[in-house]
């Protein structure tokens, strides 16, 4: 993030944010003061704490670049051929370099959040609070956000500089990369401490709760157990089970309901980027990545449609009548009815046609399935989305627990958990559906560790589709089954194999070139 320069700029600029932070935790960019003179009251510390979350919902991280990188690099999503950058779009082809904005932006955004968290952690203990419990909560929130940032950094880049104090930030030009193990042990310490002081329910939408810390710990241990092959599946299971056993959280009856703006704060979404829909325009919003350009760019319900499902992803869902993609003579989807016989999650995650508010366009059948699980109230017309982007859901806690139990040698337990999700999907929106059937009830569905592992990863594809999970799942499973990452890209997304680069070093993002220019102690990942 050009950390040294940004530290100076942040110190100059952060005085403009406090009132906005106190009002609402939204996606709108904010700044905050870095001088010791500012952090004098509990309200100051609260405002600074809210500001730690904001980079996660900005363009550097989940509003654009980290989402685009992880979605389009995976075998789940591909850039739409109608996009002007179709021929050269590097996240989809894995042709990124250390100087590309797609690689430098996530680093920038996550380290901005880390810096803000360290401001809170250094200054909050110095301020006198009447409500000392809330003081501890704010410190816990800063530890949680910093831990989330570092987990994302280590998943993407491996070793990165571990900055825990403001002095560390002031000396980034000489900091070396810290081994992942040392970083993860710090995260385990921070999250264990944070979990004790976080509230059972988030104080505001988008803020951390006990369950958020618990599922983040489960995610951390899952990554360590799979990608790093540490014997920590029991820890993975234990932390996921804490979330599952908390009666505050659970599955919504309708899979789609959890994503709808009318249901903000529902029992399934544990941690999210909050979108108010009050500021900006459609093209600054993550939902713009999916809205089809042919409905009318940024005017009539359309936008950039950067991402679309690969054929493999779309056709992977269980259906009572096969639903292969076919096209008519004009290049549009030929059959829009068979999807109604499929897994409800497929029916609501994708749409095959839509209506523009422009009379000259009208209602059309699309040239390719369009993602439709994130549904803004304004349908993408004339403003940004009010859809919150989920970072952790209760369903993922179930899936992490199922995977851990299977790897511990309990595949039958894992199957029972998977079938909870399938049962919810069969209920649809109230009408019983034949698919997805309960796993283990059809020929060839063995209940052994290898078979259930495949079932768990497939269930993650369906349940967590287009939520930024699949790329990391491919990488994790490659450690358990060497060659998996490359083979799935070649088989499921042939364009990447023929026009891109599926060399295994591409599983790791490059350390940003601008950072290495400023800091010669930063080594580069192999292959770049």
PDB file of C-alpha atoms in Angstrom, residues 40-339:
ATOM      1  CA  UNK A  40      -9.442  11.807  24.434  1.00  0.00           C
ATOM      2  CA  UNK A  41     -13.000  10.532  24.856  1.00  0.00           C
ATOM      3  CA  UNK A  42     -14.886   7.239  24.564  1.00  0.00           C
ATOM      4  CA  UNK A  43     -16.720   8.700  21.552  1.00  0.00           C
ATOM      5  CA  UNK A  44     -13.375   9.282  19.843  1.00  0.00           C
ATOM      6  CA  UNK A  45     -12.375   5.659  20.379  1.00  0.00           C
ATOM      7  CA  UNK A  46     -15.753   4.398  19.201  1.00  0.00           C
ATOM      8  CA  UNK A  47     -15.484   6.433  15.986  1.00  0.00           C
ATOM      9  CA  UNK A  48     -11.975   5.129  15.387  1.00  0.00           C
ATOM     10  CA  UNK A  49     -13.167   1.561  15.950  1.00  0.00           C
ATOM     11  CA  UNK A  50     -15.941   1.904  13.392  1.00  0.00           C
ATOM     12  CA  UNK A  51     -13.366   3.196  10.922  1.00  0.00           C
ATOM     13  CA  UNK A  52     -11.389  -0.065  11.165  1.00  0.00           C
ATOM     14  CA  UNK A  53     -14.169  -1.936   9.360  1.00  0.00           C
ATOM     15  CA  UNK A  54     -14.604   0.458   6.465  1.00  0.00           C
ATOM     16  CA  UNK A  55     -11.661  -0.580   4.236  1.00  0.00           C
ATOM     17  CA  UNK A  56     -13.151  -4.074   4.012  1.00  0.00           C
ATOM     18  CA  UNK A  57     -16.111  -2.628   2.128  1.00  0.00           C
ATOM     19  CA  UNK A  58     -14.057  -0.370  -0.119  1.00  0.00           C
ATOM     20  CA  UNK A  59     -12.773  -0.926  -3.660  1.00  0.00           C
ATOM     21  CA  UNK A  60      -9.409  -2.284  -2.528  1.00  0.00           C
ATOM     22  CA  UNK A  61     -10.982  -5.255  -0.766  1.00  0.00           C
ATOM     23  CA  UNK A  62     -14.490  -6.747  -1.046  1.00  0.00           C
ATOM     24  CA  UNK A  63     -16.146  -3.946  -2.992  1.00  0.00           C
ATOM     25  CA  UNK A  64     -13.949  -4.680  -5.995  1.00  0.00           C
ATOM     26  CA  UNK A  65     -10.416  -5.995  -6.164  1.00  0.00           C
ATOM     27  CA  UNK A  66     -10.216  -8.857  -3.683  1.00  0.00           C
ATOM     28  CA  UNK A  67     -13.658 -10.004  -4.810  1.00  0.00           C
ATOM     29  CA  UNK A  68     -12.726  -9.804  -8.497  1.00  0.00           C
ATOM     30  CA  UNK A  69      -9.381 -11.515  -7.907  1.00  0.00           C
ATOM     31  CA  UNK A  70     -10.775 -14.444  -5.961  1.00  0.00           C
ATOM     32  CA  UNK A  71     -13.928 -14.882  -8.033  1.00  0.00           C
ATOM     33  CA  UNK A  72     -12.515 -14.675 -11.539  1.00  0.00           C
ATOM     34  CA  UNK A  73      -9.302 -16.536 -10.782  1.00  0.00           C
ATOM     35  CA  UNK A  74     -11.373 -19.485  -9.570  1.00  0.00           C
ATOM     36  CA  UNK A  75     -13.172 -22.071 -11.688  1.00  0.00           C
ATOM     37  CA  UNK A  76     -16.532 -20.639 -10.569  1.00  0.00           C
ATOM     38  CA  UNK A  77     -16.580 -17.286 -12.358  1.00  0.00           C
ATOM     39  CA  UNK A  78     -15.482 -15.890 -15.702  1.00  0.00           C
ATOM     40  CA  UNK A  79     -15.489 -12.388 -17.184  1.00  0.00           C
ATOM     41  CA  UNK A  80     -18.418 -11.745 -19.497  1.00  0.00           C
ATOM     42  CA  UNK A  81     -17.388 -11.720 -23.192  1.00  0.00           C
ATOM     43  CA  UNK A  82     -19.324  -8.484 -23.727  1.00  0.00           C
ATOM     44  CA  UNK A  83     -16.944  -6.593 -21.442  1.00  0.00           C
ATOM     45  CA  UNK A  84     -14.435  -4.288 -23.198  1.00  0.00           C
ATOM     46  CA  UNK A  85     -11.524  -5.845 -21.268  1.00  0.00           C
ATOM     47  CA  UNK A  86     -12.510  -9.411 -22.115  1.00  0.00           C
ATOM     48  CA  UNK A  87      -9.373 -10.105 -24.141  1.00  0.00           C
ATOM     49  CA  UNK A  88      -6.880  -8.945 -21.526  1.00  0.00           C
ATOM     50  CA  UNK A  89      -8.535  -9.179 -18.128  1.00  0.00           C
ATOM     51  CA  UNK A  90      -5.755 -10.616 -15.947  1.00  0.00           C
ATOM     52  CA  UNK A  91      -7.616 -11.759 -12.791  1.00  0.00           C
ATOM     53  CA  UNK A  92      -9.584 -14.170 -14.953  1.00  0.00           C
ATOM     54  CA  UNK A  93      -6.517 -15.448 -16.777  1.00  0.00           C
ATOM     55  CA  UNK A  94      -4.117 -15.451 -13.792  1.00  0.00           C
ATOM     56  CA  UNK A  95      -1.727 -13.219 -15.730  1.00  0.00           C
ATOM     57  CA  UNK A  96      -1.250 -10.759 -12.894  1.00  0.00           C
ATOM     58  CA  UNK A  97       2.123  -9.162 -12.149  1.00  0.00           C
ATOM     59  CA  UNK A  98       3.548  -7.526  -8.999  1.00  0.00           C
ATOM     60  CA  UNK A  99       2.714  -4.082 -10.426  1.00  0.00           C
ATOM     61  CA  UNK A 100      -0.955  -4.751 -11.218  1.00  0.00           C
ATOM     62  CA  UNK A 101      -3.579  -2.860  -9.271  1.00  0.00           C
ATOM     63  CA  UNK A 102      -5.488  -6.096  -8.777  1.00  0.00           C
ATOM     64  CA  UNK A 103      -2.573  -7.377  -6.686  1.00  0.00           C
ATOM     65  CA  UNK A 104      -1.569  -4.174  -4.903  1.00  0.00           C
ATOM     66  CA  UNK A 105      -5.085  -3.056  -3.979  1.00  0.00           C
ATOM     67  CA  UNK A 106      -6.012  -5.858  -1.524  1.00  0.00           C
ATOM     68  CA  UNK A 107      -2.668  -5.353   0.217  1.00  0.00           C
ATOM     69  CA  UNK A 108      -3.343  -1.610   0.454  1.00  0.00           C
ATOM     70  CA  UNK A 109      -6.860  -1.966   1.803  1.00  0.00           C
ATOM     71  CA  UNK A 110      -6.071  -4.644   4.360  1.00  0.00           C
ATOM     72  CA  UNK A 111      -3.049  -2.779   5.708  1.00  0.00           C
ATOM     73  CA  UNK A 112      -5.104   0.410   5.945  1.00  0.00           C
ATOM     74  CA  UNK A 113      -7.533  -1.499   8.148  1.00  0.00           C
ATOM     75  CA  UNK A 114      -4.639  -2.918  10.189  1.00  0.00           C
ATOM     76  CA  UNK A 115      -3.250   0.562  10.741  1.00  0.00           C
ATOM     77  CA  UNK A 116      -6.616   1.817  11.935  1.00  0.00           C
ATOM     78  CA  UNK A 117      -6.941  -1.174  14.266  1.00  0.00           C
ATOM     79  CA  UNK A 118      -3.527  -0.471  15.756  1.00  0.00           C
ATOM     80  CA  UNK A 119      -4.541   3.144  16.371  1.00  0.00           C
ATOM     81  CA  UNK A 120      -7.435   1.880  18.478  1.00  0.00           C
ATOM     82  CA  UNK A 121      -5.354  -0.716  20.292  1.00  0.00           C
ATOM     83  CA  UNK A 122      -2.692   1.835  21.200  1.00  0.00           C
ATOM     84  CA  UNK A 123      -5.026   4.639  22.265  1.00  0.00           C
ATOM     85  CA  UNK A 124      -8.121   2.977  23.745  1.00  0.00           C
ATOM     86  CA  UNK A 125      -6.389   1.866  26.979  1.00  0.00           C
ATOM     87  CA  UNK A 126      -5.322   5.496  27.631  1.00  0.00           C
ATOM     88  CA  UNK A 127      -8.873   6.870  27.634  1.00  0.00           C
ATOM     89  CA  UNK A 128     -11.051   6.834  30.745  1.00  0.00           C
ATOM     90  CA  UNK A 129     -14.376   5.030  30.189  1.00  0.00           C
ATOM     91  CA  UNK A 130     -17.237   5.004  32.674  1.00  0.00           C
ATOM     92  CA  UNK A 131     -18.431   1.878  30.870  1.00  0.00           C
ATOM     93  CA  UNK A 132     -15.255  -0.213  31.044  1.00  0.00           C
ATOM     94  CA  UNK A 133     -17.063  -3.195  29.519  1.00  0.00           C
ATOM     95  CA  UNK A 134     -17.623  -1.175  26.349  1.00  0.00           C
ATOM     96  CA  UNK A 135     -13.986  -0.104  26.388  1.00  0.00           C
ATOM     97  CA  UNK A 136     -12.976  -3.775  26.399  1.00  0.00           C
ATOM     98  CA  UNK A 137     -15.439  -4.446  23.585  1.00  0.00           C
ATOM     99  CA  UNK A 138     -13.902  -1.746  21.379  1.00  0.00           C
ATOM    100  CA  UNK A 139     -10.435  -3.162  21.969  1.00  0.00           C
ATOM    101  CA  UNK A 140     -11.784  -6.626  21.139  1.00  0.00           C
ATOM    102  CA  UNK A 141     -13.327  -5.341  17.912  1.00  0.00           C
ATOM    103  CA  UNK A 142      -9.994  -3.857  16.832  1.00  0.00           C
ATOM    104  CA  UNK A 143      -8.270  -7.174  17.555  1.00  0.00           C
ATOM    105  CA  UNK A 144     -10.933  -8.999  15.555  1.00  0.00           C
ATOM    106  CA  UNK A 145     -10.651  -6.723  12.519  1.00  0.00           C
ATOM    107  CA  UNK A 146      -6.856  -6.878  12.563  1.00  0.00           C
ATOM    108  CA  UNK A 147      -7.004 -10.667  12.760  1.00  0.00           C
ATOM    109  CA  UNK A 148      -9.405 -10.832   9.824  1.00  0.00           C
ATOM    110  CA  UNK A 149      -7.089  -8.602   7.802  1.00  0.00           C
ATOM    111  CA  UNK A 150      -4.051 -10.729   8.520  1.00  0.00           C
ATOM    112  CA  UNK A 151      -5.825 -13.988   7.753  1.00  0.00           C
ATOM    113  CA  UNK A 152      -6.820 -12.633   4.338  1.00  0.00           C
ATOM    114  CA  UNK A 153      -3.260 -11.418   3.721  1.00  0.00           C
ATOM    115  CA  UNK A 154      -1.716 -14.775   4.607  1.00  0.00           C
ATOM    116  CA  UNK A 155      -4.269 -16.645   2.507  1.00  0.00           C
ATOM    117  CA  UNK A 156      -3.356 -14.501  -0.497  1.00  0.00           C
ATOM    118  CA  UNK A 157       0.341 -13.657  -0.085  1.00  0.00           C
ATOM    119  CA  UNK A 158       1.719 -16.077   2.572  1.00  0.00           C
ATOM    120  CA  UNK A 159       4.370 -14.322   4.726  1.00  0.00           C
ATOM    121  CA  UNK A 160       3.696 -10.593   5.169  1.00  0.00           C
ATOM    122  CA  UNK A 161       5.035  -7.959   7.587  1.00  0.00           C
ATOM    123  CA  UNK A 162       3.374  -8.294  10.990  1.00  0.00           C
ATOM    124  CA  UNK A 163       2.703  -4.753  12.212  1.00  0.00           C
ATOM    125  CA  UNK A 164       1.309  -4.588  15.732  1.00  0.00           C
ATOM    126  CA  UNK A 165       2.221  -1.068  16.876  1.00  0.00           C
ATOM    127  CA  UNK A 166       2.297   2.435  15.449  1.00  0.00           C
ATOM    128  CA  UNK A 167       6.089   2.291  15.641  1.00  0.00           C
ATOM    129  CA  UNK A 168       5.941  -0.740  13.346  1.00  0.00           C
ATOM    130  CA  UNK A 169       3.971   1.294  10.822  1.00  0.00           C
ATOM    131  CA  UNK A 170       6.437   4.171  11.047  1.00  0.00           C
ATOM    132  CA  UNK A 171       9.245   1.772  10.123  1.00  0.00           C
ATOM    133  CA  UNK A 172       7.612  -0.208   7.323  1.00  0.00           C
ATOM    134  CA  UNK A 173      10.392   0.730   4.904  1.00  0.00           C
ATOM    135  CA  UNK A 174      12.668  -1.727   6.692  1.00  0.00           C
ATOM    136  CA  UNK A 175      10.241  -4.450   7.786  1.00  0.00           C
ATOM    137  CA  UNK A 176      10.789  -7.982   6.498  1.00  0.00           C
ATOM    138  CA  UNK A 177       8.081 -10.558   5.866  1.00  0.00           C
ATOM    139  CA  UNK A 178       6.986 -12.367   9.019  1.00  0.00           C
ATOM    140  CA  UNK A 179       6.565 -16.160   8.814  1.00  0.00           C
ATOM    141  CA  UNK A 180       2.938 -17.246   8.524  1.00  0.00           C
ATOM    142  CA  UNK A 181       3.201 -19.385  11.653  1.00  0.00           C
ATOM    143  CA  UNK A 182       4.186 -16.397  13.790  1.00  0.00           C
ATOM    144  CA  UNK A 183       1.338 -14.341  12.333  1.00  0.00           C
ATOM    145  CA  UNK A 184      -1.214 -17.078  12.930  1.00  0.00           C
ATOM    146  CA  UNK A 185      -0.155 -17.573  16.537  1.00  0.00           C
ATOM    147  CA  UNK A 186      -0.706 -13.848  17.092  1.00  0.00           C
ATOM    148  CA  UNK A 187      -4.157 -14.143  15.520  1.00  0.00           C
ATOM    149  CA  UNK A 188      -5.082 -17.080  17.734  1.00  0.00           C
ATOM    150  CA  UNK A 189      -4.056 -15.063  20.799  1.00  0.00           C
ATOM    151  CA  UNK A 190      -5.920 -11.949  19.665  1.00  0.00           C
ATOM    152  CA  UNK A 191      -9.103 -13.751  18.672  1.00  0.00           C
ATOM    153  CA  UNK A 192      -9.244 -15.843  21.830  1.00  0.00           C
ATOM    154  CA  UNK A 193      -8.965 -12.646  23.873  1.00  0.00           C
ATOM    155  CA  UNK A 194     -11.453 -10.818  21.669  1.00  0.00           C
ATOM    156  CA  UNK A 195     -14.057 -13.583  21.864  1.00  0.00           C
ATOM    157  CA  UNK A 196     -14.245 -13.127  25.629  1.00  0.00           C
ATOM    158  CA  UNK A 197     -15.051  -9.402  25.392  1.00  0.00           C
ATOM    159  CA  UNK A 198     -17.245  -9.222  22.297  1.00  0.00           C
ATOM    160  CA  UNK A 199     -21.045  -9.049  22.716  1.00  0.00           C
ATOM    161  CA  UNK A 200     -23.293 -11.967  21.882  1.00  0.00           C
ATOM    162  CA  UNK A 201     -25.108  -9.770  19.357  1.00  0.00           C
ATOM    163  CA  UNK A 202     -23.347  -7.111  17.271  1.00  0.00           C
ATOM    164  CA  UNK A 203     -23.826  -3.591  18.587  1.00  0.00           C
ATOM    165  CA  UNK A 204     -24.534  -2.424  15.022  1.00  0.00           C
ATOM    166  CA  UNK A 205     -24.869  -4.193  11.701  1.00  0.00           C
ATOM    167  CA  UNK A 206     -21.434  -4.988  10.369  1.00  0.00           C
ATOM    168  CA  UNK A 207     -19.692  -5.033  13.741  1.00  0.00           C
ATOM    169  CA  UNK A 208     -18.141  -8.076  15.368  1.00  0.00           C
ATOM    170  CA  UNK A 209     -19.824 -10.393  17.858  1.00  0.00           C
ATOM    171  CA  UNK A 210     -18.644 -13.473  19.747  1.00  0.00           C
ATOM    172  CA  UNK A 211     -19.807 -15.650  16.889  1.00  0.00           C
ATOM    173  CA  UNK A 212     -17.802 -13.564  14.412  1.00  0.00           C
ATOM    174  CA  UNK A 213     -14.611 -14.208  16.387  1.00  0.00           C
ATOM    175  CA  UNK A 214     -15.489 -17.899  16.706  1.00  0.00           C
ATOM    176  CA  UNK A 215     -16.111 -18.454  13.008  1.00  0.00           C
ATOM    177  CA  UNK A 216     -12.966 -16.480  12.165  1.00  0.00           C
ATOM    178  CA  UNK A 217     -11.015 -18.825  14.445  1.00  0.00           C
ATOM    179  CA  UNK A 218     -12.689 -21.811  12.776  1.00  0.00           C
ATOM    180  CA  UNK A 219     -11.744 -20.402   9.368  1.00  0.00           C
ATOM    181  CA  UNK A 220      -8.152 -19.847  10.518  1.00  0.00           C
ATOM    182  CA  UNK A 221      -7.824 -23.394  11.853  1.00  0.00           C
ATOM    183  CA  UNK A 222      -9.470 -24.797   8.716  1.00  0.00           C
ATOM    184  CA  UNK A 223      -6.882 -22.999   6.566  1.00  0.00           C
ATOM    185  CA  UNK A 224      -4.058 -24.228   8.770  1.00  0.00           C
ATOM    186  CA  UNK A 225      -5.381 -27.801   8.808  1.00  0.00           C
ATOM    187  CA  UNK A 226      -5.882 -28.014   5.045  1.00  0.00           C
ATOM    188  CA  UNK A 227      -3.502 -25.657   3.241  1.00  0.00           C
ATOM    189  CA  UNK A 228      -0.717 -25.859   5.843  1.00  0.00           C
ATOM    190  CA  UNK A 229      -1.542 -29.489   6.772  1.00  0.00           C
ATOM    191  CA  UNK A 230      -1.400 -28.848  10.517  1.00  0.00           C
ATOM    192  CA  UNK A 231      -3.086 -31.459  12.759  1.00  0.00           C
ATOM    193  CA  UNK A 232      -5.707 -28.968  13.948  1.00  0.00           C
ATOM    194  CA  UNK A 233      -9.005 -30.308  12.672  1.00  0.00           C
ATOM    195  CA  UNK A 234     -10.227 -30.713  16.255  1.00  0.00           C
ATOM    196  CA  UNK A 235      -9.676 -26.995  16.918  1.00  0.00           C
ATOM    197  CA  UNK A 236     -11.458 -26.253  13.641  1.00  0.00           C
ATOM    198  CA  UNK A 237     -14.408 -28.356  14.739  1.00  0.00           C
ATOM    199  CA  UNK A 238     -14.525 -26.904  18.250  1.00  0.00           C
ATOM    200  CA  UNK A 239     -14.724 -23.270  17.161  1.00  0.00           C
ATOM    201  CA  UNK A 240     -17.268 -23.957  14.424  1.00  0.00           C
ATOM    202  CA  UNK A 241     -19.420 -25.879  16.922  1.00  0.00           C
ATOM    203  CA  UNK A 242     -19.470 -22.876  19.258  1.00  0.00           C
ATOM    204  CA  UNK A 243     -21.224 -20.910  16.522  1.00  0.00           C
ATOM    205  CA  UNK A 244     -23.588 -23.762  15.706  1.00  0.00           C
ATOM    206  CA  UNK A 245     -24.612 -24.195  19.338  1.00  0.00           C
ATOM    207  CA  UNK A 246     -25.413 -20.502  19.883  1.00  0.00           C
ATOM    208  CA  UNK A 247     -29.231 -20.178  19.628  1.00  0.00           C
ATOM    209  CA  UNK A 248     -28.927 -16.600  18.385  1.00  0.00           C
ATOM    210  CA  UNK A 249     -27.730 -17.875  15.001  1.00  0.00           C
ATOM    211  CA  UNK A 250     -29.229 -20.329  12.538  1.00  0.00           C
ATOM    212  CA  UNK A 251     -30.379 -20.957   8.978  1.00  0.00           C
ATOM    213  CA  UNK A 252     -33.082 -18.753   7.509  1.00  0.00           C
ATOM    214  CA  UNK A 253     -36.028 -20.811   6.273  1.00  0.00           C
ATOM    215  CA  UNK A 254     -35.579 -19.465   2.744  1.00  0.00           C
ATOM    216  CA  UNK A 255     -32.042 -19.456   1.306  1.00  0.00           C
ATOM    217  CA  UNK A 256     -32.699 -16.250  -0.648  1.00  0.00           C
ATOM    218  CA  UNK A 257     -34.157 -14.358   2.311  1.00  0.00           C
ATOM    219  CA  UNK A 258     -30.814 -13.827   4.037  1.00  0.00           C
ATOM    220  CA  UNK A 259     -29.526 -11.704   1.125  1.00  0.00           C
ATOM    221  CA  UNK A 260     -32.533  -9.416   0.699  1.00  0.00           C
ATOM    222  CA  UNK A 261     -32.247  -5.807   1.952  1.00  0.00           C
ATOM    223  CA  UNK A 262     -35.578  -6.187   3.752  1.00  0.00           C
ATOM    224  CA  UNK A 263     -33.984  -8.818   6.000  1.00  0.00           C
ATOM    225  CA  UNK A 264     -30.887  -6.988   7.221  1.00  0.00           C
ATOM    226  CA  UNK A 265     -29.718  -8.328  10.561  1.00  0.00           C
ATOM    227  CA  UNK A 266     -31.142 -11.812   9.999  1.00  0.00           C
ATOM    228  CA  UNK A 267     -29.990 -14.798  12.043  1.00  0.00           C
ATOM    229  CA  UNK A 268     -27.811 -16.340   9.329  1.00  0.00           C
ATOM    230  CA  UNK A 269     -25.394 -13.550   8.367  1.00  0.00           C
ATOM    231  CA  UNK A 270     -22.832 -13.349  11.167  1.00  0.00           C
ATOM    232  CA  UNK A 271     -20.421 -10.793   9.716  1.00  0.00           C
ATOM    233  CA  UNK A 272     -20.871  -8.641   6.630  1.00  0.00           C
ATOM    234  CA  UNK A 273     -19.975  -5.494   4.744  1.00  0.00           C
ATOM    235  CA  UNK A 274     -22.933  -3.194   5.267  1.00  0.00           C
ATOM    236  CA  UNK A 275     -24.306  -1.271   2.285  1.00  0.00           C
ATOM    237  CA  UNK A 276     -26.735   1.553   2.955  1.00  0.00           C
ATOM    238  CA  UNK A 277     -27.618   2.308  -0.650  1.00  0.00           C
ATOM    239  CA  UNK A 278     -27.509   6.013   0.201  1.00  0.00           C
ATOM    240  CA  UNK A 279     -24.350   7.170  -1.531  1.00  0.00           C
ATOM    241  CA  UNK A 280     -22.516   6.980  -4.826  1.00  0.00           C
ATOM    242  CA  UNK A 281     -23.762   5.295  -7.978  1.00  0.00           C
ATOM    243  CA  UNK A 282     -24.218   1.763  -9.264  1.00  0.00           C
ATOM    244  CA  UNK A 283     -20.790   1.453 -10.822  1.00  0.00           C
ATOM    245  CA  UNK A 284     -19.137   2.030  -7.446  1.00  0.00           C
ATOM    246  CA  UNK A 285     -21.006  -0.842  -5.861  1.00  0.00           C
ATOM    247  CA  UNK A 286     -20.030  -4.538  -5.825  1.00  0.00           C
ATOM    248  CA  UNK A 287     -23.425  -5.519  -7.191  1.00  0.00           C
ATOM    249  CA  UNK A 288     -22.429  -3.687 -10.382  1.00  0.00           C
ATOM    250  CA  UNK A 289     -19.994  -6.546 -11.030  1.00  0.00           C
ATOM    251  CA  UNK A 290     -22.925  -8.802 -11.837  1.00  0.00           C
ATOM    252  CA  UNK A 291     -25.606  -6.615 -13.462  1.00  0.00           C
ATOM    253  CA  UNK A 292     -25.798  -7.391 -17.205  1.00  0.00           C
ATOM    254  CA  UNK A 293     -24.591  -4.595 -19.450  1.00  0.00           C
ATOM    255  CA  UNK A 294     -27.241  -5.421 -22.046  1.00  0.00           C
ATOM    256  CA  UNK A 295     -29.997  -4.131 -19.730  1.00  0.00           C
ATOM    257  CA  UNK A 296     -28.542  -0.623 -20.056  1.00  0.00           C
ATOM    258  CA  UNK A 297     -25.276   0.409 -18.451  1.00  0.00           C
ATOM    259  CA  UNK A 298     -25.749   2.202 -15.110  1.00  0.00           C
ATOM    260  CA  UNK A 299     -29.134   3.527 -16.185  1.00  0.00           C
ATOM    261  CA  UNK A 300     -31.769   0.874 -16.639  1.00  0.00           C
ATOM    262  CA  UNK A 301     -30.725  -2.044 -14.450  1.00  0.00           C
ATOM    263  CA  UNK A 302     -27.425  -2.954 -16.098  1.00  0.00           C
ATOM    264  CA  UNK A 303     -23.793  -2.371 -15.323  1.00  0.00           C
ATOM    265  CA  UNK A 304     -20.379  -3.945 -15.975  1.00  0.00           C
ATOM    266  CA  UNK A 305     -21.310  -7.648 -15.547  1.00  0.00           C
ATOM    267  CA  UNK A 306     -17.643  -8.354 -14.909  1.00  0.00           C
ATOM    268  CA  UNK A 307     -18.412 -11.814 -13.554  1.00  0.00           C
ATOM    269  CA  UNK A 308     -20.618 -14.650 -14.735  1.00  0.00           C
ATOM    270  CA  UNK A 309     -20.714 -18.330 -13.726  1.00  0.00           C
ATOM    271  CA  UNK A 310     -18.616 -20.757 -15.687  1.00  0.00           C
ATOM    272  CA  UNK A 311     -20.518 -23.448 -17.532  1.00  0.00           C
ATOM    273  CA  UNK A 312     -19.211 -25.981 -15.027  1.00  0.00           C
ATOM    274  CA  UNK A 313     -20.523 -24.001 -12.054  1.00  0.00           C
ATOM    275  CA  UNK A 314     -23.955 -23.449 -13.589  1.00  0.00           C
ATOM    276  CA  UNK A 315     -24.381 -27.073 -14.668  1.00  0.00           C
ATOM    277  CA  UNK A 316     -23.022 -28.567 -11.420  1.00  0.00           C
ATOM    278  CA  UNK A 317     -26.256 -28.149  -9.423  1.00  0.00           C
ATOM    279  CA  UNK A 318     -28.540 -31.125  -8.908  1.00  0.00           C
ATOM    280  CA  UNK A 319     -31.713 -31.042 -11.031  1.00  0.00           C
ATOM    281  CA  UNK A 320     -34.559 -33.519 -11.496  1.00  0.00           C
ATOM    282  CA  UNK A 321     -34.378 -32.723 -15.229  1.00  0.00           C
ATOM    283  CA  UNK A 322     -30.883 -32.089 -16.659  1.00  0.00           C
ATOM    284  CA  UNK A 323     -30.313 -28.378 -17.299  1.00  0.00           C
ATOM    285  CA  UNK A 324     -27.376 -27.999 -19.706  1.00  0.00           C
ATOM    286  CA  UNK A 325     -26.693 -24.596 -21.220  1.00  0.00           C
ATOM    287  CA  UNK A 326     -27.838 -24.433 -24.834  1.00  0.00           C
ATOM    288  CA  UNK A 327     -28.192 -21.451 -27.129  1.00  0.00           C
ATOM    289  CA  UNK A 328     -30.434 -20.462 -30.025  1.00  0.00           C
ATOM    290  CA  UNK A 329     -29.388 -19.069 -33.395  1.00  0.00           C
ATOM    291  CA  UNK A 330     -29.160 -15.538 -31.996  1.00  0.00           C
ATOM    292  CA  UNK A 331     -26.771 -16.651 -29.275  1.00  0.00           C
ATOM    293  CA  UNK A 332     -29.236 -16.405 -26.398  1.00  0.00           C
ATOM    294  CA  UNK A 333     -30.111 -19.090 -23.851  1.00  0.00           C
ATOM    295  CA  UNK A 334     -32.423 -21.550 -25.578  1.00  0.00           C
ATOM    296  CA  UNK A 335     -34.239 -23.098 -22.589  1.00  0.00           C
ATOM    297  CA  UNK A 336     -35.249 -21.044 -19.571  1.00  0.00           C
ATOM    298  CA  UNK A 337     -37.628 -23.595 -18.018  1.00  0.00           C
ATOM    299  CA  UNK A 338     -35.477 -26.518 -16.877  1.00  0.00           C
ATOM    300  CA  UNK A 339     -33.803 -24.460 -14.177  1.00  0.00           C
TER     301      UNK A 339
END
